[in-house]
Coordinates of C-alpha atoms in Angstrom, one line a residue:
X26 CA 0.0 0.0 0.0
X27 CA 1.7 3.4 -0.9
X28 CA 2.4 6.2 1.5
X29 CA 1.1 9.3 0.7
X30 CA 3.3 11.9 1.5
X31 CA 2.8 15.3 4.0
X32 CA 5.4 17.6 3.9
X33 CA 5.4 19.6 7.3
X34 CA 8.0 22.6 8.2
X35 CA 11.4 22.0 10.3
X36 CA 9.1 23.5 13.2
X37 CA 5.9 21.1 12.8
X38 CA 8.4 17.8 13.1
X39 CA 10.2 19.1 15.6
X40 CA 6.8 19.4 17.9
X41 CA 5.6 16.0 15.9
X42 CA 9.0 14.4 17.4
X43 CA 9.6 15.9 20.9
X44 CA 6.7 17.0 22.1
X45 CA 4.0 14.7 20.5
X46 CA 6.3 11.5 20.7
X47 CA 3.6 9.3 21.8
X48 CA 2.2 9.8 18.5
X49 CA 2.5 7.3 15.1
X50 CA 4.1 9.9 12.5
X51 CA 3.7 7.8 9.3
X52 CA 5.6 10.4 7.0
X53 CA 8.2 10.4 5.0
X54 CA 10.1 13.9 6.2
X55 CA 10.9 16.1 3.3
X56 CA 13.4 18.2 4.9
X57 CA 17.5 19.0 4.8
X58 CA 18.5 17.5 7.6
X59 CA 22.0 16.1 8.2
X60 CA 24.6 14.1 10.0
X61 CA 27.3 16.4 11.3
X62 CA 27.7 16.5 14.5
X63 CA 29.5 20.0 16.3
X64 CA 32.7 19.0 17.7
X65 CA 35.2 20.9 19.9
X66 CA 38.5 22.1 18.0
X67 CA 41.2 19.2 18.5
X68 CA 43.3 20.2 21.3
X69 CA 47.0 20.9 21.3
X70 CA 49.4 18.5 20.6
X71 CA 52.0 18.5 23.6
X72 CA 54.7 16.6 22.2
X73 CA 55.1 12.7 21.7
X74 CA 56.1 12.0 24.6
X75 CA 53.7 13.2 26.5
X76 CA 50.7 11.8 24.1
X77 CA 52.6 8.7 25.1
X78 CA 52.5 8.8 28.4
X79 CA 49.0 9.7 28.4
X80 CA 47.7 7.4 25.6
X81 CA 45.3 4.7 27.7
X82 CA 43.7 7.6 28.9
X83 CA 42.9 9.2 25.6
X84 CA 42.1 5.7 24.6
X85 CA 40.1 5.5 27.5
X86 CA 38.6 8.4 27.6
X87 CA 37.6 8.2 23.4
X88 CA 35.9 4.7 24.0
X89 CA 34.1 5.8 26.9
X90 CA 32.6 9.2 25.4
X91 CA 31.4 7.1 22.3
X92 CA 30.1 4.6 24.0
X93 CA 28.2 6.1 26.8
X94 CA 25.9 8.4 24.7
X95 CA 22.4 9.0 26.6
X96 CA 20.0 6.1 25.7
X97 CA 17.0 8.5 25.8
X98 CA 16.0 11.1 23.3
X99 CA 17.0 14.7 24.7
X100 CA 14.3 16.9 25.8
X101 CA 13.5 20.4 24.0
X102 CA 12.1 23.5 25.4
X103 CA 8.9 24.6 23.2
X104 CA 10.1 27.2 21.0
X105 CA 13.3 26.6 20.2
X106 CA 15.6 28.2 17.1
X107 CA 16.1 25.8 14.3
X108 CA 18.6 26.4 12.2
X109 CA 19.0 24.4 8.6
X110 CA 22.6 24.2 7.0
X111 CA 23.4 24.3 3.4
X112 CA 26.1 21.9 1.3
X113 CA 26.3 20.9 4.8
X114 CA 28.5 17.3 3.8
X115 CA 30.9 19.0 1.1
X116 CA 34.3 19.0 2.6
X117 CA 37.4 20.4 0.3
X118 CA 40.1 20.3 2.9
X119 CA 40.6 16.6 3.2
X120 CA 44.2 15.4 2.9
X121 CA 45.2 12.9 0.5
X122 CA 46.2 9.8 2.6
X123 CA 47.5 6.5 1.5
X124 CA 44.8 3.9 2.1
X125 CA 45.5 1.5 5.1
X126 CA 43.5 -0.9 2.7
X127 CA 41.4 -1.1 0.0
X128 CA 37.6 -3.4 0.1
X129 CA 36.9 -5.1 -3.1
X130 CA 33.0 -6.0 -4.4
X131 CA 31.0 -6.3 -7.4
X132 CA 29.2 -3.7 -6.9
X133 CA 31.0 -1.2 -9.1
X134 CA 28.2 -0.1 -10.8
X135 CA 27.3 2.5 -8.6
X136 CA 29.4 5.5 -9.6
X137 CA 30.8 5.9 -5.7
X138 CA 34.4 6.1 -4.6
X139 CA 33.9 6.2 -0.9
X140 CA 36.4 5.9 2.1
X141 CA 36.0 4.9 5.3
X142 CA 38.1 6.4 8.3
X143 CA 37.8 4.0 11.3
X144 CA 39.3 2.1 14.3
X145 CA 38.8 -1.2 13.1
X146 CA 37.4 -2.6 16.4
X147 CA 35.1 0.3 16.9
X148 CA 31.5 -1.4 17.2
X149 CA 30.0 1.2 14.6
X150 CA 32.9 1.1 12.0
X151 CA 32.4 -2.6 12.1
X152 CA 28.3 -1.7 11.5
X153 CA 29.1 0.4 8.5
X154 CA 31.9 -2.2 7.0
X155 CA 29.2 -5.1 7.4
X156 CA 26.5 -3.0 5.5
X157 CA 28.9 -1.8 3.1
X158 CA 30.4 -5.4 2.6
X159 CA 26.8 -6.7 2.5
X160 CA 25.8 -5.1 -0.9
X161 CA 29.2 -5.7 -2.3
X162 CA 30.3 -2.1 -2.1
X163 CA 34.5 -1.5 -2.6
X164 CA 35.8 1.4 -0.2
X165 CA 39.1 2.0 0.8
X166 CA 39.6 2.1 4.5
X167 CA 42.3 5.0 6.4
X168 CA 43.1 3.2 9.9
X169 CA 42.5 6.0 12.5
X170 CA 45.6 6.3 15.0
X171 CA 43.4 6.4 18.6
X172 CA 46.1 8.3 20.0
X173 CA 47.2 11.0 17.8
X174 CA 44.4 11.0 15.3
X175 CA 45.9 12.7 13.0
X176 CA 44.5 11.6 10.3
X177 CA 41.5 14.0 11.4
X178 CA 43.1 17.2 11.1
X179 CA 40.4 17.8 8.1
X180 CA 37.6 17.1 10.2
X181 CA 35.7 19.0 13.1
X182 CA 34.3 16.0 14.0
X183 CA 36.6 13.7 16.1
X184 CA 34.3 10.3 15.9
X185 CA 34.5 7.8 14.0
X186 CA 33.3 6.3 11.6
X187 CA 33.6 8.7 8.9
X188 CA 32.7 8.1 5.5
X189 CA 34.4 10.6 2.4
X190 CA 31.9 9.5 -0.7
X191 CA 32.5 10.8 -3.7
X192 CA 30.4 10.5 -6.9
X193 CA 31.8 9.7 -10.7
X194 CA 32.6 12.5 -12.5
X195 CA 32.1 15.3 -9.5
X196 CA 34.4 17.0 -7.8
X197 CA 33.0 17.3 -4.7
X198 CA 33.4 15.4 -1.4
X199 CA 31.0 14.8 0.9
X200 CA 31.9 13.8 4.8
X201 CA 29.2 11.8 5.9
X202 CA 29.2 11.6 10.1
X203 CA 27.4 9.3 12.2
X204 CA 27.2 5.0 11.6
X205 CA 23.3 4.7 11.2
X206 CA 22.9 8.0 9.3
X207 CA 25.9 6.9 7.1
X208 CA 23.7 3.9 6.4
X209 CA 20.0 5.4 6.4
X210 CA 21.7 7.7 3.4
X211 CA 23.5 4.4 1.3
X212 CA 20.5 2.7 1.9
X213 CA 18.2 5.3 0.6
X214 CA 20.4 5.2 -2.5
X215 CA 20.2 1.6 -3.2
X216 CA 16.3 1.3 -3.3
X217 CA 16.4 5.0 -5.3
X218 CA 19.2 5.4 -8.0
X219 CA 17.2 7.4 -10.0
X220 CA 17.5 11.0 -7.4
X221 CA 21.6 10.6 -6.6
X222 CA 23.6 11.1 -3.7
X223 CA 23.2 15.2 -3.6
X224 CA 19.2 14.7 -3.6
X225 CA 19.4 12.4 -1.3
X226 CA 21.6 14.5 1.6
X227 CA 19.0 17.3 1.6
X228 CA 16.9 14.7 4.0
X229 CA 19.6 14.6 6.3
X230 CA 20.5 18.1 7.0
X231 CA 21.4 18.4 10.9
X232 CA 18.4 20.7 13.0
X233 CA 20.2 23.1 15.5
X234 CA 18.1 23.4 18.5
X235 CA 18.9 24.4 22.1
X236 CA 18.3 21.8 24.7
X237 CA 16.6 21.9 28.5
X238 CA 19.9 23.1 29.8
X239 CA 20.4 25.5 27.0
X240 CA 23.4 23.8 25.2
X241 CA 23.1 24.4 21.2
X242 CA 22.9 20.6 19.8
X243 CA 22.6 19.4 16.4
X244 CA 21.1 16.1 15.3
X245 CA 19.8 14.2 12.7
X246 CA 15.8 14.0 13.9
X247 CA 15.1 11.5 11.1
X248 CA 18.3 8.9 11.1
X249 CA 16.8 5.8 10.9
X250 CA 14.6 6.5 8.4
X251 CA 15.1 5.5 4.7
X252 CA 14.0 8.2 1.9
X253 CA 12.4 7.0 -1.3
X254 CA 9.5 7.2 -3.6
X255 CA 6.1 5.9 -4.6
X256 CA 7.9 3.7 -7.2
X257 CA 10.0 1.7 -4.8
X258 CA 7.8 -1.5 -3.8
X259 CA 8.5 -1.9 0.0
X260 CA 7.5 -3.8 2.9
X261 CA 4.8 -2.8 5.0
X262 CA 4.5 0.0 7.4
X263 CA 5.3 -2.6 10.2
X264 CA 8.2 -4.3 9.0
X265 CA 9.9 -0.6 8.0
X266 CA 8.8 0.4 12.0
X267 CA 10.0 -2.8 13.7
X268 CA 13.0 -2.2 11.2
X269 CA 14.4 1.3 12.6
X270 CA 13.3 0.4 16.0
X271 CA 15.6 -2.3 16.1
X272 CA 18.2 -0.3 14.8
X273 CA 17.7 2.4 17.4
X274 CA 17.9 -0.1 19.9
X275 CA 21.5 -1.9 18.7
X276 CA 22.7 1.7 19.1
X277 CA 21.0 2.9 22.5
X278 CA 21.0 -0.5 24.2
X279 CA 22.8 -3.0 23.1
X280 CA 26.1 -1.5 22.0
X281 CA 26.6 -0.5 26.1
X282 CA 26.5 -4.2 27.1
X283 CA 29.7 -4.9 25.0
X284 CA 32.8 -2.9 26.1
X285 CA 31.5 -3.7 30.1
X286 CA 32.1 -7.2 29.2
X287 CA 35.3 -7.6 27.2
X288 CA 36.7 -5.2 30.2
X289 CA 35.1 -7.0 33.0
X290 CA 38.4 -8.2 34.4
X291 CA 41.6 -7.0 34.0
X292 CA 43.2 -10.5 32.0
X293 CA 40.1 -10.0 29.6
X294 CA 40.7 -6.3 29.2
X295 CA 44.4 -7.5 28.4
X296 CA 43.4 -9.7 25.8
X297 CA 40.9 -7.8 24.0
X298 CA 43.7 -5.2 23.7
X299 CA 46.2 -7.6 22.3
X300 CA 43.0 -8.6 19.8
X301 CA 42.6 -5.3 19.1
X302 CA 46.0 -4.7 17.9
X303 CA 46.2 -7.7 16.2
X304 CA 43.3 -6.8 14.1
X305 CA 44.1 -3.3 13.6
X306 CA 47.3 -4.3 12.5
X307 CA 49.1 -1.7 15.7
X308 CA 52.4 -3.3 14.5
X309 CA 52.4 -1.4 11.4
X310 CA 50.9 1.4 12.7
X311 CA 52.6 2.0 15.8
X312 CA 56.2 1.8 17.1
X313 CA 56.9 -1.3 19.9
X314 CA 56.8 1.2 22.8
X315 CA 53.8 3.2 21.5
X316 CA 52.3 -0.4 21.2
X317 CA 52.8 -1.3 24.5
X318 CA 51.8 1.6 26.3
X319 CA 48.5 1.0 24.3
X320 CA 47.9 -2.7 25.3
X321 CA 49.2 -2.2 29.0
X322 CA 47.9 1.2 29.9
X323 CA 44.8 1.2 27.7
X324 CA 43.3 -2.0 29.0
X325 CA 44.0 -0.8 32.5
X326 CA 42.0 2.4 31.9
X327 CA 39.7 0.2 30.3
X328 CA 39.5 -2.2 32.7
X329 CA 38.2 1.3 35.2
X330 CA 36.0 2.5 32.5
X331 CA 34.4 -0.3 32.1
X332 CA 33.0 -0.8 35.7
X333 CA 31.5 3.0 35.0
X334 CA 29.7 1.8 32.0
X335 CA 28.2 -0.9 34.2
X336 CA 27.2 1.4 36.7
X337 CA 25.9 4.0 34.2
X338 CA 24.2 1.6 31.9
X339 CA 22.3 -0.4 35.4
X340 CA 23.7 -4.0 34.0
X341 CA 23.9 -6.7 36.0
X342 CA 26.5 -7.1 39.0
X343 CA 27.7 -10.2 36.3
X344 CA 27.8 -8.3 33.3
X345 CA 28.0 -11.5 31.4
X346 CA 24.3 -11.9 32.5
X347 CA 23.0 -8.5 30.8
X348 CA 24.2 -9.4 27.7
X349 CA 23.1 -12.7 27.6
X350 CA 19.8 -11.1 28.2
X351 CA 20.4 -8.5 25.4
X352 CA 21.2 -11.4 22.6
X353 CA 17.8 -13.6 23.9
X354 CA 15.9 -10.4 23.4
X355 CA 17.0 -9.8 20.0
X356 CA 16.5 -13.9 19.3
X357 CA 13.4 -14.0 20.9
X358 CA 11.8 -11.0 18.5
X359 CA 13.5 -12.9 15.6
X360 CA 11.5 -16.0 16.2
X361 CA 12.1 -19.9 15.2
X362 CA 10.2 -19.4 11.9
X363 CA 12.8 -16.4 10.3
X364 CA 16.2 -16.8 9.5
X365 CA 17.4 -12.8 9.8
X366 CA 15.0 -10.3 11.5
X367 CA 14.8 -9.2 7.9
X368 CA 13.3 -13.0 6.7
X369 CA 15.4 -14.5 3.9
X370 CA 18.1 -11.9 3.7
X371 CA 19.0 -10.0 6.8
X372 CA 17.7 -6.1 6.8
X373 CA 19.3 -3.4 8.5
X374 CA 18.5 -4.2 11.9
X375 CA 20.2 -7.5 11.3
X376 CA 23.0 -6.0 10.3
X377 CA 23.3 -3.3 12.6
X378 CA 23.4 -6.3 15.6
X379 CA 25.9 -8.3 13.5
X380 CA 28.2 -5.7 13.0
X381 CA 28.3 -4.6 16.7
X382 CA 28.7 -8.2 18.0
X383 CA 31.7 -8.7 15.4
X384 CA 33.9 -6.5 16.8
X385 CA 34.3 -8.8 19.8
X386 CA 34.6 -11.7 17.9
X387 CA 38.1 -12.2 19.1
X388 CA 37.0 -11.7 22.6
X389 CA 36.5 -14.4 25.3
X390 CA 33.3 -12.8 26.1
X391 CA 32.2 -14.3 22.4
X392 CA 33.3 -17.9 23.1
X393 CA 31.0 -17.3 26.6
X394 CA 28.0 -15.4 24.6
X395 CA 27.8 -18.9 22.3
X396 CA 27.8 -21.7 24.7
X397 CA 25.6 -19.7 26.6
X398 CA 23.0 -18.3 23.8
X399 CA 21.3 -19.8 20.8
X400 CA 22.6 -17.1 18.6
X401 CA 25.1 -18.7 17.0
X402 CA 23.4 -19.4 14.1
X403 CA 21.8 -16.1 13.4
X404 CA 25.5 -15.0 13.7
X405 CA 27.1 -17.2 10.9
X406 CA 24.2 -16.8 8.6
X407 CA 24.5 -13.5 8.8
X408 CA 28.6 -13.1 8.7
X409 CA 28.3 -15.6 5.1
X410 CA 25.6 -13.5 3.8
X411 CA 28.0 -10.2 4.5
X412 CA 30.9 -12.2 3.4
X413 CA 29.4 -13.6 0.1
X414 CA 27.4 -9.8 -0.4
X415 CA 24.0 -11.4 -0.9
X416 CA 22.8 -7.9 -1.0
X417 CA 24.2 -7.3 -3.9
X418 CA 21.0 -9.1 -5.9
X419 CA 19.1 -6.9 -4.8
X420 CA 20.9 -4.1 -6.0
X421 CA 19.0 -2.7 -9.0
X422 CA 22.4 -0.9 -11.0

């Protein structure tokens, strides 16, 4: 059944979202919103050495702001400014960098030459590389040093990941913030070729509004939301709901049962480090000292930060526990008659879980989350359809 379309003013879905939240909103939101996000200037560097000697804290520290974002919706005060941006995306200052690596697929069709910054063990970059690796998409991938960072000198925004997208024959580069609205865009784009990447940001434009406790914040209202038209022959208004809400959740809920658990003790925090740096290839990337400090000093931050997130996050006084509740939840609402959330292919939701979950992978807490779950088979169907990019059929290029 198609969706008839009401377009309402940056004002009227501001109310619709915050104030009337209670409320179904069946639209599709015709507006330019975005997904930049403001960011403090990077501070000063103070010397090598010192970075050094202070790296598991920044390490700490960087983990711990990205992964203890507010699970509820901030409140707004009636009333407040809005302010839209123009060519909000279109970044010309970004320094030519040698690709850590480069992601092949067959999807080459599309006219995209797109590169991902990241830490490779970073929940949401592995979100955004399992989506991306799902439809068969080639990227190249810049590996983020967490301590120095600079390879964001071009960016205000110090998260990642951060996606550069470029379209065939265009000059113009476009930094795309934020893992789901990174996603929400692509995916708009695969089930809409005909309106092109440019079309397509104007429904992500950030809205600038001033909060209860009058900070200035921007953020994307409508970020789980796909855009496209009357022509594209979707899935009900049910399975699109249960589809973003599933999404929301992977990125309020269960994304905060993770680094709790790989940190809960300090041998575990110890070897999720050395796992990091194995899969982020720290050798290459770091000298044997600068290593070190990482692993040693970095998992004993951790180790700390992680019994915060606990706290903050009300799991369990065995962590293990919460997240063994987490994964039954998300099997549960699968059910024994679906393969994927999404039926016979997984959907975004699915892929949004799988991505998170893969960045422990290496992790004792895995080995303990399948002898102690049923989700192990969800989890390999899912990791051979990303690997074998059976999203790529449905791909219409």
């Amino acid at each position: 059944m198609a969706i008839r379309l009401r377009v309402f003013n940056s004002f009227q879905i501001v109310n619709l979202l915050t104030h009337k939240g209670n409320q179904k909103c069946p639209i599709i939101f015709q507006q330019r919103w975005s997904s930049v996000l403001n960011a403090s200037p990077p501070k000063k560097q103070f010397g090598r050495k010192l970075m050094l000697g202070l790296a598991a804290a920044g390490v700490g520290v960087g983990i711990y702001s990205y992964l203890s974002k507010p699970g509820q919706e901030s409140k707004y005060r009636s009333g407040v400014a809005l302010t839209e941006i123009t060519d909000f995306t279109r970044n010309d200052n970004i320094m030519d960098i040698k690709p850590s690596r480069e992601v092949s697929g067959p999807a080459t069709g599309l006219g995209l030459n797109l590169t991902l910054y990241q830490y490779q063990t970073c929940p949401f970059c592995c979100k955004v590389r399992s989506f991306l690796e799902f439809y068969g998409v080639p990227y190249k991938v810049i590996e983020v040093n967490p301590v120095m960072r600079q390879q964001l000198k071009f960016s205000k925004y110090k998260k990642v990941p951060i996606l550069i997208a470029q379209e065939k024959d265009s000059s113009k580069k476009h930094q795309l913030n934020d893992s789901s609205v990174i996603i929400s865009i692509l995916g708009s784009m695969f089930v809409d070729f005909s309106s092109g990447m440019e079309t397509i940001l104007k429904y992500y434009v950030p809205m600038s509004y001033t909060n209860e406790d009058g900070k200035t914040v921007e953020e994307v209202m409508n970020k789980y939301f796909l855009m496209f038209g009357d022509n594209y022959k979707h899935k009900n208004d049910d399975y699109l709901k249960k589809e973003r809400q599933w999404r929301k959740w992977a990125d309020n809920e269960f994304v905060h049962v993770l680094s709790p658990n790989i940190y809960r003790t300090f041998d575990e925090a110890l070897q999720a480090f050395n796992y990091f740096s194995e899969v982020g290839e720290w050798e290459k990337n770091f000298s044997t000292i600068e290593r070190l400090i990482v692993i040693y000093v970095g998992a004993t931050a951790m180790y700390f930060v992680g019994k915060r997130l606990k706290k903050k996050h009300a799991l369990k006084e065995d962590v293990r526990q919460s997240l063994y509740d987490a994964c039954k939840k998300w099997m549960k609402e699968i059910g024994s008659k679906k393969k994927f959330m999404g039926g016979e292919l997984p959907n975004l939701a699915d892929l949004a879980v799988y991505g998170m979950l893969s960045s422990i992978e290496g992790c004792s807490t895995f080995q303990d989350l399948l002898a102690n779950t049923n989700i192990s088979p969800w989890y390999y169907n899912v990791k051979e359809a990303v690997n074998n990019h059976y999203g790529y059929q449905k791909l219409k290029i």
